[in-house]
Amino acid sequence: MKICVIGTGYVGLVTGACLANLGNEVICVDKDQARISGLKKSVIPFYEPGLKEMVVKNQKANRIAFITDIKEGVKRSEVIFIAVGTPPKESGEADVSAVIEVAKQIAKVIKSDGKAHKKYKVIVNKSTVPVGMGDVVTKILVEQGVPDTNFAVVSNPEFLREGTAVSDFMSPDRIVVGASNSKAFNVITELYRPLNAHIIFTTIKSAELIKYASNSFLATKISFINEIANICEKVGSDVVEVAYGMGLDKRIGREFLNAGIGYGGSCLPKDVSALIHLAKSNGYDPQILISVNRTNEEQRKLIIEKMESVLKTLKGKTIGVLGLSFKPETDDLRDAPSLDIIRELRSRGAKVIAYDPVARAKAKKLLDGVAFGDTAYDAVKKADAVVVTAEWGEFRELDLDKLRSSMKTPIMFDGRNIYNPKRMKEIGFRYFGVGR
Ligand code: NAD
């Protein structure tokens, strides 16, 4: 099929590359000229394992192209994906201005092009958008004079995770297609057929809410276990044992029950906030969701309080920070807990030396007055304490004796519970996990 993907971020670029890899002819459009120039030369604008290889392979096969001109992409395509960002506004509401801008551009191209006008096109909203955006996009096209028999708007939310985005896209747990008629649904089903995935057909509004509800549920599991972790600290239980015991119950499940400094990233915090805003603006007060975000925000502060209470003061102390990205295998720093923690450490007078396997270059642009180590060992050299803020695999493999001996005082705050407290004690660390 001929496909156009608008937006070459984590979702758009992965979608474009994977659909090209399935044999489709894909044009990826982005308004960011520098990004497109880079992509033409196979420069991937962010760290995502396996993505570069897939882009290069499909560029060589002439199945994927990168352009800034939306016209060219829209005119020749049967399916047009909108995969632009929907960041949070100050109020928590999703900022859908990029989706609206793109919808207007699509409408203009279809209207102005005689041939394109007559060809049936499916416009797929892959961005995470509030319930009702499908209708908004449809209205924009109809208002531009595009007959509603010539196009359909479909909601196809994306569930990929950064760090495993390519394999998540190629082997999804489910594909959700919200459509108002079976003609559009069948086009999308045909596109995804090679994935052999479970495809569900819902209304557009249900599909839109499935995305927010799913992310909010995952966030709820994290905040729930963090609350249990905080109770564990009061009563002397170990949250890792508690989560394991809970998670073996099939009704609960083990995933997303890892206590720590809370969730971050470009999706969970913003999607919970957007759902709260959506609920409130429709006259409902979502108490659970409000608590989920509040607990998450508190969790970042609690580790600072713990550090201050153990070290007596943070002023003048040198703190090594291991991990900057919001989770392993990505260099995405959007709403990363590490940033809040580092800024708070700095504001309380600590000197910070940070290390991350891939996010250092991006972090340098966001953090003032922070030194960066080339390795984890560099970051803790002569440090008064170390704090682990992301569970990168390489941190699990560190030579902990070497780490301890290069520190001034071997105190570790493990914000992701990646180490065994008993072993850390044997090695000679004063070790503080979360909820243990
Ligand atoms: P991103 O910020 O990484 O990328 C968005 C891209 O869209 C940028 O390259 C930007 O230049 C481009 N863009 C913005 N306006 C444009 C316009 N008018 N024309 C052309 N290009 C334009 O965003 P992302 O992380 O890929 O997220 C995209 C959407 O997918 C969001 O709604 C997000 O919530 C959702 N989502 C993200 C993830 C994730 O893990 N990142 C997972 C599932 C869903």
Short mmCIF file of C-alpha atoms and ligand atoms in Angstrom, two decimals:
data_model
loop_
_atom_site.label_atom_id
_atom_site.label_comp_id
_atom_site.label_asym_id
_atom_site.label_seq_id
_atom_site.Cartn_x
_atom_site.Cartn_y
_atom_site.Cartn_z
CA MET A 1 0.00 0.00 0.00
CA LYS A 2 1.03 3.62 -0.40
CA ILE A 3 1.36 5.15 3.04
CA CYS A 4 2.12 8.60 4.37
CA VAL A 5 3.23 9.09 7.98
CA ILE A 6 3.22 12.64 9.33
CA GLY A 7 5.58 13.19 12.25
CA THR A 8 8.89 11.34 12.51
CA GLY A 9 9.17 11.07 16.29
CA TYR A 10 9.29 7.86 18.30
CA VAL A 11 5.89 6.75 17.03
CA GLY A 12 5.89 8.11 13.46
CA LEU A 13 9.38 6.95 12.52
CA VAL A 14 8.89 3.49 13.98
CA THR A 15 5.50 3.19 12.26
CA GLY A 16 6.97 4.32 8.93
CA ALA A 17 9.99 2.02 9.12
CA CYS A 18 7.98 -1.02 10.21
CA LEU A 19 5.27 -0.53 7.57
CA ALA A 20 7.99 -0.14 4.91
CA ASN A 21 9.58 -3.31 6.21
CA LEU A 22 6.27 -5.10 5.65
CA GLY A 23 6.52 -4.16 1.96
CA ASN A 24 4.57 -0.90 1.81
CA GLU A 25 5.74 2.26 0.04
CA VAL A 26 6.08 4.82 2.82
CA ILE A 27 6.66 8.57 2.74
CA CYS A 28 7.49 10.09 6.12
CA VAL A 29 6.80 13.80 6.50
CA ASP A 30 8.06 16.15 9.19
CA LYS A 31 8.10 19.92 9.42
CA ASP A 32 11.50 19.77 11.10
CA GLN A 33 13.87 20.37 8.18
CA ALA A 34 16.99 19.33 10.10
CA ARG A 35 15.38 16.08 11.17
CA ILE A 36 14.38 15.23 7.59
CA SER A 37 17.84 16.14 6.23
CA GLY A 38 19.35 13.80 8.80
CA LEU A 39 16.90 11.00 8.07
CA LYS A 40 17.69 11.20 4.36
CA LYS A 41 21.24 10.30 5.41
CA SER A 42 19.93 7.61 7.81
CA VAL A 43 20.65 9.70 10.90
CA ILE A 44 18.08 8.63 13.49
CA PRO A 45 17.16 11.62 15.68
CA PHE A 46 16.89 9.57 18.90
CA TYR A 47 18.19 6.35 20.38
CA GLU A 48 15.94 3.38 19.64
CA PRO A 49 17.46 -0.12 19.34
CA GLY A 50 17.04 -1.76 15.92
CA LEU A 51 15.48 1.29 14.26
CA LYS A 52 18.48 2.49 12.27
CA GLU A 53 19.03 -0.92 10.69
CA MET A 54 15.39 -1.07 9.64
CA VAL A 55 15.44 2.45 8.16
CA VAL A 56 18.66 1.79 6.23
CA LYS A 57 17.38 -1.53 4.87
CA ASN A 58 14.17 0.04 3.59
CA GLN A 59 15.90 3.12 2.20
CA LYS A 60 18.08 0.80 0.14
CA ALA A 61 14.96 -1.01 -1.08
CA ASN A 62 13.35 2.35 -1.98
CA ARG A 63 10.40 1.64 0.28
CA ILE A 64 10.82 4.63 2.60
CA ALA A 65 11.45 8.31 1.84
CA PHE A 66 11.68 11.42 4.02
CA ILE A 67 10.31 14.80 2.99
CA THR A 68 9.06 18.06 4.49
CA ASP A 69 6.35 18.69 1.91
CA ILE A 70 3.10 17.20 3.13
CA LYS A 71 1.51 17.61 -0.32
CA GLU A 72 3.62 14.98 -1.98
CA GLY A 73 2.96 12.50 0.81
CA VAL A 74 -0.79 13.03 1.04
CA LYS A 75 -1.53 13.12 -2.71
CA ARG A 76 -0.24 9.66 -3.52
CA SER A 77 -1.23 7.81 -0.35
CA GLU A 78 -4.23 5.64 0.46
CA VAL A 79 -3.53 5.67 4.18
CA ILE A 80 -2.27 8.78 6.00
CA PHE A 81 -1.06 8.45 9.58
CA ILE A 82 -1.02 11.46 11.90
CA ALA A 83 1.76 10.79 14.43
CA VAL A 84 2.62 14.25 15.70
CA GLY A 85 3.13 15.14 19.36
CA THR A 86 0.30 15.96 21.79
CA PRO A 87 2.24 17.43 24.74
CA PRO A 88 0.58 18.54 27.96
CA LYS A 89 -0.55 22.13 28.48
CA GLU A 90 -0.06 23.78 31.87
CA SER A 91 -3.60 22.68 32.81
CA GLY A 92 -2.85 19.02 32.00
CA GLU A 93 -5.04 19.16 28.90
CA ALA A 94 -3.50 17.58 25.78
CA ASP A 95 -2.26 20.17 23.30
CA VAL A 96 -3.79 18.96 20.05
CA SER A 97 -2.75 21.96 17.97
CA ALA A 98 -0.28 19.93 15.86
CA VAL A 99 -2.99 17.35 15.04
CA ILE A 100 -5.38 20.13 14.01
CA GLU A 101 -2.72 21.86 11.93
CA VAL A 102 -1.92 18.61 10.11
CA ALA A 103 -5.61 17.80 9.57
CA LYS A 104 -6.08 21.23 7.95
CA GLN A 105 -3.08 20.66 5.71
CA ILE A 106 -4.36 17.23 4.66
CA ALA A 107 -7.78 18.69 3.90
CA LYS A 108 -6.26 21.44 1.75
CA VAL A 109 -4.16 18.99 -0.26
CA ILE A 110 -7.07 16.64 -0.88
CA LYS A 111 -9.31 19.54 -1.84
CA SER A 112 -6.84 21.14 -4.21
CA ASP A 113 -5.86 17.93 -5.96
CA GLY A 114 -8.49 16.78 -8.41
CA LYS A 115 -7.31 13.18 -8.57
CA ALA A 116 -6.59 12.81 -4.86
CA HIS A 117 -10.04 14.19 -4.16
CA LYS A 118 -11.70 11.24 -5.86
CA LYS A 119 -9.52 8.51 -4.36
CA TYR A 120 -10.73 7.02 -1.06
CA LYS A 121 -8.31 7.84 1.71
CA VAL A 122 -8.12 6.66 5.29
CA ILE A 123 -6.73 9.19 7.75
CA VAL A 124 -5.42 7.44 10.82
CA ASN A 125 -5.00 9.21 14.11
CA LYS A 126 -2.06 7.49 15.78
CA SER A 127 -1.28 10.36 18.10
CA THR A 128 -2.77 10.01 21.58
CA VAL A 129 -5.71 12.39 21.53
CA PRO A 130 -8.69 13.23 23.75
CA VAL A 131 -11.99 11.52 23.04
CA GLY A 132 -13.74 13.40 20.25
CA MET A 133 -10.67 14.27 18.15
CA GLY A 134 -11.76 11.81 15.44
CA ASP A 135 -14.90 13.90 14.98
CA VAL A 136 -12.86 17.12 15.00
CA VAL A 137 -10.58 15.85 12.20
CA THR A 138 -13.59 14.65 10.18
CA LYS A 139 -15.22 18.07 10.56
CA ILE A 140 -12.06 19.84 9.37
CA LEU A 141 -12.06 17.81 6.14
CA VAL A 142 -15.80 18.22 5.54
CA GLU A 143 -15.55 21.98 6.14
CA GLN A 144 -12.84 22.15 3.48
CA GLY A 145 -15.33 20.59 1.06
CA VAL A 146 -13.94 17.05 0.98
CA PRO A 147 -16.97 14.73 0.55
CA ASP A 148 -17.27 12.31 3.46
CA THR A 149 -17.73 9.43 1.03
CA ASN A 150 -14.13 9.94 -0.14
CA PHE A 151 -12.38 9.58 3.18
CA ALA A 152 -12.67 8.10 6.64
CA VAL A 153 -10.98 9.02 9.89
CA VAL A 154 -9.81 6.11 12.00
CA SER A 155 -8.37 6.02 15.52
CA ASN A 156 -5.46 3.59 15.82
CA PRO A 157 -3.69 4.37 19.09
CA GLU A 158 -0.13 3.18 19.49
CA PHE A 159 1.07 1.10 22.44
CA LEU A 160 4.77 0.72 21.63
CA ARG A 161 7.30 1.32 24.40
CA GLU A 162 10.44 3.33 23.80
CA GLY A 163 13.45 1.03 24.04
CA THR A 164 11.55 -1.90 22.50
CA ALA A 165 9.53 0.10 19.97
CA VAL A 166 10.38 -1.89 16.86
CA SER A 167 9.58 -5.29 18.35
CA ASP A 168 6.47 -3.89 20.08
CA PHE A 169 5.20 -2.56 16.75
CA MET A 170 5.93 -5.81 14.93
CA SER A 171 4.46 -8.05 17.68
CA PRO A 172 1.73 -6.05 19.41
CA ASP A 173 -0.47 -7.48 22.17
CA ARG A 174 -3.39 -6.04 20.23
CA ILE A 175 -4.17 -3.53 17.52
CA VAL A 176 -7.08 -1.21 18.26
CA VAL A 177 -8.94 0.23 15.29
CA GLY A 178 -11.73 2.68 16.00
CA ALA A 179 -13.72 3.32 12.88
CA SER A 180 -17.21 4.44 11.96
CA ASN A 181 -17.57 1.98 9.09
CA SER A 182 -16.24 -1.41 8.04
CA LYS A 183 -14.76 -0.10 4.76
CA ALA A 184 -12.16 1.95 6.64
CA PHE A 185 -11.66 -0.80 9.22
CA ASN A 186 -10.96 -3.31 6.42
CA VAL A 187 -8.29 -1.05 4.86
CA ILE A 188 -6.43 -0.90 8.17
CA THR A 189 -6.92 -4.61 8.84
CA GLU A 190 -5.40 -5.36 5.45
CA LEU A 191 -2.42 -3.11 6.24
CA TYR A 192 -1.72 -4.92 9.52
CA ARG A 193 -2.55 -8.43 8.23
CA PRO A 194 1.14 -9.51 7.96
CA LEU A 195 1.57 -8.93 11.70
CA ASN A 196 -0.90 -11.71 12.47
CA ALA A 197 -2.06 -9.72 15.49
CA HIS A 198 -5.29 -9.59 17.44
CA ILE A 199 -7.14 -6.66 15.86
CA ILE A 200 -10.17 -5.20 17.59
CA PHE A 201 -12.82 -3.05 15.93
CA THR A 202 -14.37 -0.38 18.15
CA THR A 203 -16.02 2.99 17.81
CA ILE A 204 -13.61 5.90 17.34
CA LYS A 205 -14.43 7.25 20.79
CA SER A 206 -13.77 3.89 22.47
CA ALA A 207 -10.42 3.54 20.69
CA GLU A 208 -9.42 7.01 21.84
CA LEU A 209 -10.27 6.16 25.43
CA ILE A 210 -8.63 2.70 25.32
CA LYS A 211 -5.28 4.46 24.94
CA TYR A 212 -5.75 6.84 27.88
CA ALA A 213 -7.33 4.17 30.06
CA SER A 214 -4.47 1.72 29.35
CA ASN A 215 -1.72 4.19 30.21
CA SER A 216 -3.62 5.41 33.25
CA PHE A 217 -4.02 1.84 34.48
CA LEU A 218 -0.28 1.19 34.11
CA ALA A 219 0.45 4.42 35.98
CA THR A 220 -2.02 3.33 38.67
CA LYS A 221 -0.16 0.05 39.17
CA ILE A 222 3.10 1.97 39.62
CA SER A 223 1.68 4.51 42.05
CA PHE A 224 -0.10 1.72 43.92
CA ILE A 225 3.07 -0.28 44.47
CA ASN A 226 4.93 2.90 45.41
CA GLU A 227 2.32 3.57 48.07
CA ILE A 228 2.75 -0.01 49.31
CA ALA A 229 6.54 0.61 49.30
CA ASN A 230 6.07 3.67 51.51
CA ILE A 231 3.95 1.58 53.90
CA CYS A 232 6.65 -1.13 53.82
CA GLU A 233 9.20 1.38 55.04
CA LYS A 234 6.98 2.25 57.99
CA VAL A 235 6.20 -1.33 59.02
CA GLY A 236 9.40 -3.16 58.05
CA SER A 237 8.23 -5.25 55.06
CA ASP A 238 10.15 -5.58 51.79
CA VAL A 239 8.16 -4.30 48.80
CA VAL A 240 10.07 -6.53 46.37
CA GLU A 241 8.84 -9.61 48.25
CA VAL A 242 5.36 -8.12 48.59
CA ALA A 243 5.14 -7.31 44.84
CA TYR A 244 6.36 -10.78 43.93
CA GLY A 245 3.79 -12.39 46.21
CA MET A 246 1.03 -10.18 44.80
CA GLY A 247 2.07 -10.48 41.18
CA LEU A 248 1.87 -14.26 41.06
CA ASP A 249 -1.89 -13.85 41.37
CA LYS A 250 -3.01 -13.96 37.72
CA ARG A 251 -5.70 -11.39 38.41
CA ILE A 252 -2.98 -8.91 39.46
CA GLY A 253 0.05 -9.80 37.31
CA ARG A 254 3.72 -9.12 38.04
CA GLU A 255 4.35 -6.36 35.49
CA PHE A 256 4.42 -2.68 36.49
CA LEU A 257 4.71 -3.59 40.17
CA ASN A 258 8.25 -2.29 40.57
CA ALA A 259 8.50 0.25 43.35
CA GLY A 260 10.90 3.14 42.91
CA ILE A 261 11.05 6.85 42.23
CA GLY A 262 7.98 6.74 40.01
CA TYR A 263 7.12 6.91 36.35
CA GLY A 264 8.23 9.57 33.88
CA GLY A 265 8.58 9.88 30.14
CA SER A 266 6.49 11.47 27.46
CA CYS A 267 3.40 9.30 27.95
CA LEU A 268 2.27 8.18 31.42
CA PRO A 269 2.39 11.54 33.24
CA LYS A 270 0.82 13.46 30.36
CA ASP A 271 -1.81 10.85 29.57
CA VAL A 272 -2.99 10.58 33.17
CA SER A 273 -3.19 14.39 33.31
CA ALA A 274 -5.04 14.54 30.00
CA LEU A 275 -7.57 11.95 31.18
CA ILE A 276 -8.10 13.88 34.43
CA HIS A 277 -8.71 17.01 32.37
CA LEU A 278 -11.06 15.19 29.99
CA ALA A 279 -13.06 13.76 32.91
CA LYS A 280 -13.28 17.09 34.73
CA SER A 281 -14.29 19.01 31.63
CA ASN A 282 -17.12 16.50 31.23
CA GLY A 283 -18.32 16.98 34.81
CA TYR A 284 -16.62 14.04 36.53
CA ASP A 285 -14.05 14.24 39.32
CA PRO A 286 -11.63 11.28 38.81
CA GLN A 287 -10.33 10.74 42.36
CA ILE A 288 -8.15 7.70 41.60
CA LEU A 289 -6.38 9.34 38.68
CA ILE A 290 -5.72 12.51 40.66
CA SER A 291 -4.10 10.44 43.43
CA VAL A 292 -2.07 8.43 40.93
CA ASN A 293 -0.30 11.52 39.61
CA ARG A 294 0.04 13.07 43.06
CA THR A 295 1.64 9.91 44.49
CA ASN A 296 4.01 9.87 41.53
CA GLU A 297 5.11 13.45 42.06
CA GLU A 298 5.65 12.80 45.78
CA GLN A 299 7.78 9.75 45.05
CA ARG A 300 10.49 11.90 43.41
CA LYS A 301 10.57 14.15 46.46
CA LEU A 302 10.72 11.28 48.96
CA ILE A 303 14.11 10.07 47.74
CA ILE A 304 15.55 13.56 48.21
CA GLU A 305 14.21 13.66 51.77
CA LYS A 306 15.71 10.24 52.39
CA MET A 307 19.09 11.40 51.05
CA GLU A 308 19.03 14.54 53.13
CA SER A 309 18.12 12.65 56.28
CA VAL A 310 20.93 10.08 55.80
CA LEU A 311 23.58 12.62 54.74
CA LYS A 312 22.35 15.20 57.32
CA THR A 313 22.78 17.94 54.71
CA LEU A 314 23.13 17.95 50.94
CA LYS A 315 24.99 21.23 50.95
CA GLY A 316 28.54 20.74 49.73
CA LYS A 317 28.04 17.01 49.17
CA THR A 318 29.08 15.31 45.92
CA ILE A 319 26.39 13.03 44.55
CA GLY A 320 26.85 10.57 41.68
CA VAL A 321 23.70 10.04 39.62
CA LEU A 322 23.40 6.85 37.58
CA GLY A 323 20.81 7.07 34.80
CA LEU A 324 19.30 10.15 33.17
CA SER A 325 16.73 8.88 30.65
CA PHE A 326 13.29 8.17 32.09
CA LYS A 327 13.90 4.46 31.59
CA PRO A 328 16.57 2.19 30.08
CA GLU A 329 17.23 1.76 26.34
CA THR A 330 16.13 5.26 25.38
CA ASP A 331 17.64 8.74 25.44
CA ASP A 332 14.23 10.32 26.01
CA LEU A 333 14.42 12.82 28.87
CA ARG A 334 10.87 14.11 28.72
CA ASP A 335 9.62 14.26 32.32
CA ALA A 336 12.49 12.03 33.47
CA PRO A 337 12.54 11.74 37.30
CA SER A 338 16.35 12.17 37.19
CA LEU A 339 15.97 15.79 36.01
CA ASP A 340 13.77 16.81 38.96
CA ILE A 341 16.03 14.94 41.36
CA ILE A 342 19.22 16.53 39.99
CA ARG A 343 17.71 20.03 40.03
CA GLU A 344 16.57 19.54 43.62
CA LEU A 345 19.98 18.22 44.67
CA ARG A 346 21.59 21.26 43.05
CA SER A 347 19.17 23.68 44.68
CA ARG A 348 20.03 22.16 48.06
CA GLY A 349 23.71 22.84 47.41
CA ALA A 350 24.98 19.45 46.22
CA LYS A 351 27.52 18.94 43.46
CA VAL A 352 26.22 16.45 40.89
CA ILE A 353 28.17 14.16 38.58
CA ALA A 354 25.87 12.19 36.29
CA TYR A 355 26.27 9.25 33.96
CA ASP A 356 23.92 7.71 31.40
CA PRO A 357 24.79 5.20 28.67
CA VAL A 358 23.08 7.23 25.89
CA ALA A 359 21.28 10.35 27.17
CA ARG A 360 24.29 12.45 28.14
CA ALA A 361 24.35 14.72 25.06
CA LYS A 362 20.66 15.57 25.39
CA ALA A 363 20.95 16.02 29.17
CA LYS A 364 23.82 18.50 28.81
CA LYS A 365 21.43 20.88 27.05
CA LEU A 366 18.89 20.66 29.88
CA LEU A 367 21.03 20.71 33.02
CA ASP A 368 23.14 23.60 34.21
CA GLY A 369 26.04 23.18 36.58
CA VAL A 370 26.15 19.38 36.34
CA ALA A 371 29.31 17.42 35.54
CA PHE A 372 29.12 14.26 33.46
CA GLY A 373 31.17 11.09 33.80
CA ASP A 374 32.23 8.90 30.89
CA THR A 375 31.43 5.81 32.93
CA ALA A 376 29.44 4.94 36.04
CA TYR A 377 32.73 4.69 37.95
CA ASP A 378 33.68 8.23 36.89
CA ALA A 379 30.38 9.59 38.16
CA VAL A 380 30.88 8.23 41.68
CA LYS A 381 34.57 9.10 42.09
CA LYS A 382 35.04 10.67 45.56
CA ALA A 383 31.25 10.95 45.90
CA ASP A 384 29.54 11.19 49.25
CA ALA A 385 26.67 9.10 47.87
CA VAL A 386 25.28 7.65 44.66
CA VAL A 387 21.66 7.58 43.51
CA VAL A 388 20.35 5.20 40.83
CA THR A 389 17.55 6.79 38.83
CA ALA A 390 17.13 4.44 35.83
CA GLU A 391 17.52 0.67 35.71
CA TRP A 392 19.96 0.34 32.80
CA GLY A 393 21.17 -3.24 32.33
CA GLU A 394 24.81 -2.16 32.58
CA PHE A 395 24.23 -0.89 36.14
CA ARG A 396 23.29 -4.42 37.18
CA GLU A 397 26.62 -5.63 35.81
CA LEU A 398 28.84 -3.07 37.55
CA ASP A 399 31.85 -4.17 39.59
CA LEU A 400 30.36 -3.06 42.88
CA ASP A 401 33.64 -3.44 44.80
CA LYS A 402 35.26 -1.06 42.33
CA LEU A 403 32.32 1.32 42.60
CA ARG A 404 32.48 1.32 46.41
CA SER A 405 36.22 1.81 46.59
CA SER A 406 36.20 4.88 44.35
CA MET A 407 33.60 6.65 46.51
CA LYS A 408 34.41 8.89 49.44
CA THR A 409 31.64 7.30 51.49
CA PRO A 410 29.90 4.20 50.08
CA ILE A 411 26.27 5.23 50.45
CA MET A 412 23.81 4.15 47.79
CA PHE A 413 20.23 5.26 47.20
CA ASP A 414 18.79 2.76 44.77
CA GLY A 415 15.78 4.50 43.26
CA ARG A 416 14.97 1.48 41.11
CA ASN A 417 15.60 -1.37 43.55
CA ILE A 418 18.02 -3.08 41.18
CA TYR A 419 20.45 -4.38 43.80
CA ASN A 420 20.13 -6.92 46.57
CA PRO A 421 20.27 -5.11 49.94
CA LYS A 422 21.97 -8.03 51.70
CA ARG A 423 24.71 -8.26 49.08
CA MET A 424 25.21 -4.48 49.07
CA LYS A 425 25.73 -4.59 52.82
CA GLU A 426 28.26 -7.42 52.45
CA ILE A 427 30.17 -5.36 49.87
CA GLY A 428 30.30 -2.52 52.36
CA PHE A 429 27.62 -0.11 51.16
CA ARG A 430 25.13 1.70 53.32
CA TYR A 431 22.26 0.81 51.03
CA PHE A 432 18.84 2.43 50.82
CA GLY A 433 16.30 1.05 48.37
CA VAL A 434 12.64 2.04 48.05
CA GLY A 435 10.26 0.16 50.33
CA ARG A 436 12.79 -2.32 51.68
P1 NAD B 1 7.72 13.24 19.13
O1 NAD B 1 7.68 14.53 19.84
O2 NAD B 1 8.88 12.33 19.32
O3 NAD B 1 7.56 13.48 17.57
C1 NAD B 1 6.61 14.29 16.99
C2 NAD B 1 7.10 14.70 15.61
O4 NAD B 1 6.04 15.39 14.94
C3 NAD B 1 8.29 15.65 15.64
O5 NAD B 1 9.33 15.17 14.82
C4 NAD B 1 7.71 16.97 15.11
O6 NAD B 1 8.66 17.74 14.38
C5 NAD B 1 6.61 16.45 14.21
N1 NAD B 1 5.57 17.46 13.92
C6 NAD B 1 4.92 18.26 14.79
N2 NAD B 1 4.05 19.04 14.14
C7 NAD B 1 4.13 18.71 12.83
C8 NAD B 1 3.48 19.17 11.66
N3 NAD B 1 2.56 20.13 11.71
N4 NAD B 1 3.81 18.60 10.48
C9 NAD B 1 4.76 17.64 10.42
N5 NAD B 1 5.41 17.17 11.49
C10 NAD B 1 5.10 17.71 12.69
O7 NAD B 1 6.37 12.48 19.55
P2 NAD B 1 6.16 10.93 19.83
O8 NAD B 1 6.79 10.55 21.12
O9 NAD B 1 6.46 10.15 18.60
O10 NAD B 1 4.57 10.93 20.08
C11 NAD B 1 3.66 11.14 19.03
C12 NAD B 1 2.28 10.78 19.54
O11 NAD B 1 2.22 9.39 19.86
C13 NAD B 1 1.89 11.50 20.83
O12 NAD B 1 0.51 11.77 20.80
C14 NAD B 1 2.20 10.49 21.91
O13 NAD B 1 1.41 10.65 23.05
C15 NAD B 1 1.86 9.19 21.21
N6 NAD B 1 2.58 8.02 21.71
C16 NAD B 1 3.91 8.12 22.03
C17 NAD B 1 4.58 6.98 22.47
C18 NAD B 1 6.04 7.06 22.85
O14 NAD B 1 6.53 6.10 23.47
N7 NAD B 1 6.76 8.11 22.54
C19 NAD B 1 3.91 5.74 22.56
C20 NAD B 1 2.58 5.69 22.20
C21 NAD B 1 1.91 6.82 21.77
#
